[in-house]
Amino acid sequence: MSNPARIGSTTVAFEVLVIGGGAAGVAAATAAGRAGAKVVLLERYGFLGGLATTAQVGTICGLYLRDTAGDEATPVGGGFPQEFASRLQRAADTKPIRVTDTGLWVLPYSPPAFAGVADAVVSESKNVTVILHATVAEAQAEGSRLNEVRALAWNEPLLFRPNAVVDCTGEATGAALAGAHAENGGADQAPALVFVLENADPGLAQRGLLEVRRELHWAVENGTLPALCERLSLVPGTGANGRIAFKLSLLPADPDRALWQQVTDWEREARALLEPLRQCLVKNVAACRNARLDSIAPQLGVRSGRRILGRARLMDEDVSGTRKFPSGIARGCWPMERWTKGPRPEMTCFAERDYYEIPFDCLRPAELDNVWVAGRCFSATTGAMTSARVIGTALATGWAAGTAAAFQARGRSLDDALTLVRKQMDQ
Ligand SMILES: Cc1cc2nc3c(=O)[nH]c(=O)nc-3n(C[C@H](O)[C@H](O)[C@H](O)COP(=O)(O)OP(=O)(O)OC[C@H]3O[C@@H](n4cnc5c(N)ncnc54)[C@H](O)[C@@H]3O)c2cc1C
């Protein structure tokens, strides 16, 4: 007869709690650890990277200035985003490429290499305890302080009493559970599922999707494929070794539905479309005649979700006017990129070789003093976030939030944290 097992809550000692191990969370945990704080990083999946690895988006945007003329990519700023990018370049044998005639530079990467570099950087400070398969489901504030966070880690309850919290969930989940006001951006952008075909003609990726789109359009017109299959695009930089990564975009969320219902439907709908889509490509596109489905991203890529309403808000005109702020803690250089009902994104570029800054207070919920929010859920308008959500900028806001949280947790001045982050951006 087996012993009855009772589950009790374990309490873990630390100073800064980082929730979410995506690009922002990895940067935040590393920053806080290097600033001398004891850190716990909670991640609901079994590996780090967030959408960069779970949705396999495949290229880092927001690291380099837009530039139609130069031969080399120019970093938008120094500090951690460039350190991460350099390590990824070495680990994945990759380099920046210019993807369009609008002068946009990106860094292609392989998702396993991203997860590996993320794991290595957070571990090196020795101050960061990573807990995987840990999902935060409850957070309680007393007055303006977030006091308690509860998570299930591999189905065991854990209780945290943090000095400072960095919410990098992509959905402002920690802040919202603790009562901070947030807005629902779930319907702002269309999601997409990334999948890889192997054994395709690599020339297809170089030529673009003209021939593919023609065949898909024809199949949709004659009723053999659902209309969504026309919303296919290439992951930039893809095509090495005959493995071509595609993004199949769906339609934006219905604003009247809960996002958890919508995401469930999206996941099933997108995965069900892949086999008919593959069959159509194999049958009708010469470059795909021998192609096989190699892999599908473990998670649908959800571009927009809940965002906090912070002490400041990044506005559309801050982005389009490349505004700088005395309290700027991160630089954004990617255009506003809206994926809505059309098959391709609407891009709104700002001045070439320029950038905007994100004010410190965009990372602070209005109601909570010891919470910092980074990545794609800090305080910004819908339009501004279509630019600031990219991985390069998420690394930068995560770094700033982690530094601030460590300084706060250790009783150091936030002005000093701001000065340090601004100095690192200039390096
Ligand atoms: C289809 C698609 C294509 C894209 N293409 C590009 C591109 O080419 N280049 C680019 O730079 N950007 C691209 N983006 C945007 C970019 O990938 C994301 O905006 C960016 O990765 C966000 O990083 P983040 O750390 O803010 O959030 P996320 O990557 O979403 O990370 C959040 C993390 O928190 C974890 N988490 C969430 N809730 C909890 C919880 N309650 N408890 C514990 N953990 C939790 C999640 O598992 C996740 O790991 C794309 C996005 C999509 C959807």
Coordinates of N, CA and C in Angstrom, one line a residue, residues 337-423:
E337 N 4.7 47.7 -36.7 CA 4.4 46.6 -37.6 C 3.1 46.0 -37.2
R338 N 2.0 46.3 -38.0 CA 0.7 45.8 -37.6 C 0.2 44.6 -38.4
W339 N 0.0 43.5 -37.7 CA -0.6 42.3 -38.4 C -2.0 42.3 -38.1
T340 N -2.9 42.7 -39.0 CA -4.3 42.7 -38.7 C -5.1 41.8 -39.7
K341 N -6.0 42.3 -40.5 CA -6.8 41.4 -41.3 C -6.2 41.1 -42.6
G342 N -5.3 41.9 -43.1 CA -4.6 41.7 -44.4 C -3.6 40.5 -44.3
P343 N -3.2 39.9 -45.4 CA -2.3 38.8 -45.4 C -0.9 39.2 -45.0
R344 N -0.5 40.5 -45.1 CA 0.8 40.9 -44.8 C 0.8 42.1 -43.9
P345 N 1.9 42.4 -43.1 CA 1.8 43.5 -42.1 C 1.8 44.9 -42.8
E346 N 1.2 45.9 -42.1 CA 1.4 47.3 -42.5 C 2.6 47.8 -41.7
M347 N 3.6 48.3 -42.4 CA 4.8 48.8 -41.7 C 4.8 50.4 -41.8
T348 N 5.0 51.0 -40.6 CA 5.1 52.5 -40.6 C 6.5 52.8 -40.1
C349 N 7.4 53.2 -41.0 CA 8.8 53.4 -40.6 C 9.0 54.8 -40.1
F350 N 9.9 55.0 -39.2 CA 10.3 56.4 -38.9 C 11.7 56.7 -39.5
A351 N 12.3 57.8 -39.1 CA 13.5 58.2 -39.8 C 14.6 57.2 -39.8
E352 N 15.4 57.1 -40.9 CA 16.4 56.1 -41.0 C 17.6 56.4 -40.0
R353 N 18.2 55.5 -39.5 CA 19.4 55.6 -38.5 C 19.0 56.4 -37.3
D354 N 17.7 56.3 -36.9 CA 17.2 56.9 -35.7 C 16.5 55.9 -34.8
Y355 N 16.2 56.4 -33.6 CA 15.5 55.5 -32.6 C 14.7 56.3 -31.6
Y356 N 13.8 55.7 -30.9 CA 13.1 56.4 -29.8 C 13.5 55.8 -28.5
E357 N 13.2 56.5 -27.4 CA 13.5 55.9 -26.1 C 12.2 55.6 -25.3
I358 N 12.3 54.7 -24.4 CA 11.2 54.2 -23.6 C 11.4 54.8 -22.2
P359 N 10.5 55.6 -21.7 CA 10.7 56.2 -20.3 C 10.6 55.1 -19.2
F360 N 11.4 55.3 -18.2 CA 11.4 54.4 -17.0 C 10.0 54.1 -16.5
D361 N 9.2 55.2 -16.4 CA 7.9 55.0 -15.7 C 6.9 54.2 -16.6
C362 N 7.2 53.9 -17.8 CA 6.4 52.9 -18.6 C 6.5 51.5 -18.0
L363 N 7.5 51.3 -17.2 CA 7.7 49.9 -16.7 C 7.0 49.8 -15.3
R364 N 6.4 50.9 -14.8 CA 5.9 50.8 -13.4 C 4.4 50.9 -13.4
P365 N 3.7 49.9 -12.9 CA 2.2 50.0 -12.8 C 1.9 51.2 -11.9
A366 N 0.8 51.9 -12.2 CA 0.4 53.1 -11.4 C 0.3 52.8 -9.9
E367 N -0.3 51.6 -9.6 CA -0.7 51.3 -8.2 C 0.4 50.6 -7.4
L368 N 1.4 50.0 -8.0 CA 2.3 49.1 -7.2 C 3.7 49.6 -7.2
D369 N 4.3 49.8 -6.0 CA 5.6 50.4 -5.9 C 6.8 49.4 -6.2
N370 N 6.5 48.1 -5.8 CA 7.7 47.2 -5.9 C 7.5 46.2 -7.1
V371 N 6.8 46.7 -8.1 CA 6.6 45.8 -9.3 C 7.1 46.6 -10.6
W372 N 7.8 45.8 -11.4 CA 8.3 46.4 -12.7 C 7.8 45.4 -13.8
V373 N 7.5 46.0 -14.9 CA 6.9 45.2 -16.0 C 7.7 45.5 -17.2
A374 N 8.1 44.4 -17.9 CA 9.0 44.6 -19.1 C 8.6 43.6 -20.2
G375 N 9.1 43.9 -21.4 CA 8.8 43.1 -22.6 C 7.5 43.6 -23.2
R376 N 6.7 42.7 -23.8 CA 5.6 43.1 -24.6 C 4.3 43.5 -23.8
C377 N 4.5 43.7 -22.5 CA 3.3 44.1 -21.7 C 3.5 45.3 -20.8
F378 N 4.6 46.1 -21.1 CA 4.7 47.4 -20.4 C 3.7 48.4 -20.9
S379 N 3.7 49.5 -20.3 CA 2.6 50.5 -20.7 C 2.9 51.2 -22.0
A380 N 2.0 51.0 -23.0 CA 2.2 51.6 -24.3 C 0.9 51.5 -25.0
T381 N 0.7 52.4 -26.0 CA -0.5 52.4 -26.8 C -0.4 51.1 -27.7
T382 N -1.5 50.8 -28.4 CA -1.5 49.6 -29.3 C -0.4 49.8 -30.4
G383 N -0.4 51.0 -31.0 CA 0.5 51.3 -32.1 C 2.0 51.3 -31.6
A384 N 2.2 51.9 -30.5 CA 3.6 51.9 -30.0 C 4.1 50.5 -29.7
M385 N 3.2 49.7 -29.1 CA 3.7 48.3 -28.8 C 3.9 47.5 -30.1
T386 N 3.3 47.8 -31.2 CA 3.6 47.0 -32.4 C 5.1 47.2 -32.8
S387 N 5.7 48.2 -32.3 CA 7.1 48.4 -32.5 C 7.9 47.8 -31.3
A388 N 7.5 48.2 -30.1 CA 8.4 47.9 -28.9 C 8.3 46.5 -28.5
R389 N 7.4 45.6 -29.1 CA 7.3 44.2 -28.6 C 8.5 43.4 -29.1
V390 N 9.2 43.8 -30.1 CA 10.2 42.9 -30.7 C 11.3 42.5 -29.7
I391 N 12.0 41.4 -30.0 CA 12.9 40.7 -29.1 C 14.0 41.7 -28.6
G392 N 14.6 42.4 -29.5 CA 15.7 43.3 -29.1 C 15.3 44.3 -28.1
T393 N 14.1 44.9 -28.3 CA 13.6 45.9 -27.3 C 13.1 45.2 -26.0
A394 N 12.6 44.0 -26.1 CA 12.2 43.2 -24.9 C 13.5 42.9 -24.1
L395 N 14.6 42.6 -24.7 CA 15.8 42.4 -23.9 C 16.2 43.7 -23.2
A396 N 16.0 44.8 -23.9 CA 16.4 46.1 -23.3 C 15.5 46.5 -22.1
T397 N 14.2 46.4 -22.3 CA 13.3 46.8 -21.2 C 13.5 45.8 -20.0
G398 N 13.7 44.5 -20.3 CA 13.9 43.5 -19.3 C 15.1 43.9 -18.4
W399 N 16.2 44.2 -19.1 CA 17.5 44.6 -18.4 C 17.2 45.8 -17.5
A400 N 16.5 46.8 -18.0 CA 16.3 48.0 -17.1 C 15.4 47.6 -15.9
A401 N 14.3 46.8 -16.2 CA 13.5 46.5 -15.1 C 14.2 45.6 -14.0
G402 N 15.0 44.7 -14.5 CA 15.8 43.8 -13.5 C 16.8 44.7 -12.7
T403 N 17.4 45.6 -13.3 CA 18.4 46.5 -12.6 C 17.6 47.3 -11.5
A404 N 16.5 47.9 -11.9 CA 15.7 48.7 -11.0 C 15.2 47.8 -9.8
A405 N 14.7 46.6 -10.1 CA 14.2 45.8 -9.1 C 15.3 45.4 -8.1
A406 N 16.5 45.1 -8.6 CA 17.6 44.7 -7.7 C 18.0 45.9 -6.8
F407 N 18.1 47.1 -7.4 CA 18.4 48.3 -6.6 C 17.4 48.5 -5.5
Q408 N 16.1 48.4 -5.9 CA 15.0 48.6 -5.0 C 15.0 47.6 -3.8
A409 N 15.2 46.3 -4.2 CA 15.2 45.2 -3.2 C 16.3 45.3 -2.2
R410 N 17.4 45.9 -2.7 CA 18.6 46.1 -1.8 C 18.7 47.4 -1.2
G411 N 17.6 48.2 -1.3 CA 17.6 49.6 -0.6 C 18.5 50.6 -1.3
R412 N 18.8 50.4 -2.5 CA 19.7 51.4 -3.2 C 18.8 52.4 -4.0
S413 N 19.4 53.5 -4.4 CA 18.5 54.5 -5.0 C 18.1 54.2 -6.5
L414 N 16.9 54.5 -6.8 CA 16.4 54.2 -8.2 C 17.0 55.2 -9.2
D415 N 17.4 56.4 -8.7 CA 18.1 57.3 -9.6 C 19.4 56.7 -10.0
D416 N 20.1 56.0 -9.1 CA 21.3 55.4 -9.5 C 21.1 54.2 -10.5
A417 N 20.0 53.5 -10.3 CA 19.7 52.5 -11.3 C 19.5 53.1 -12.7
L418 N 18.7 54.2 -12.7 CA 18.5 54.9 -14.0 C 19.8 55.3 -14.6
T419 N 20.6 55.9 -13.8 CA 21.9 56.4 -14.4 C 22.8 55.3 -14.9
L420 N 22.8 54.1 -14.2 CA 23.6 53.0 -14.6 C 23.0 52.4 -16.0
V421 N 21.7 52.3 -16.0 CA 21.1 51.7 -17.3 C 21.4 52.7 -18.5
R422 N 21.3 53.9 -18.2 CA 21.5 54.9 -19.4 C 23.0 54.9 -19.8
K423 N 23.9 54.7 -18.8 CA 25.3 54.6 -19.2 C 25.5 53.3 -20.0

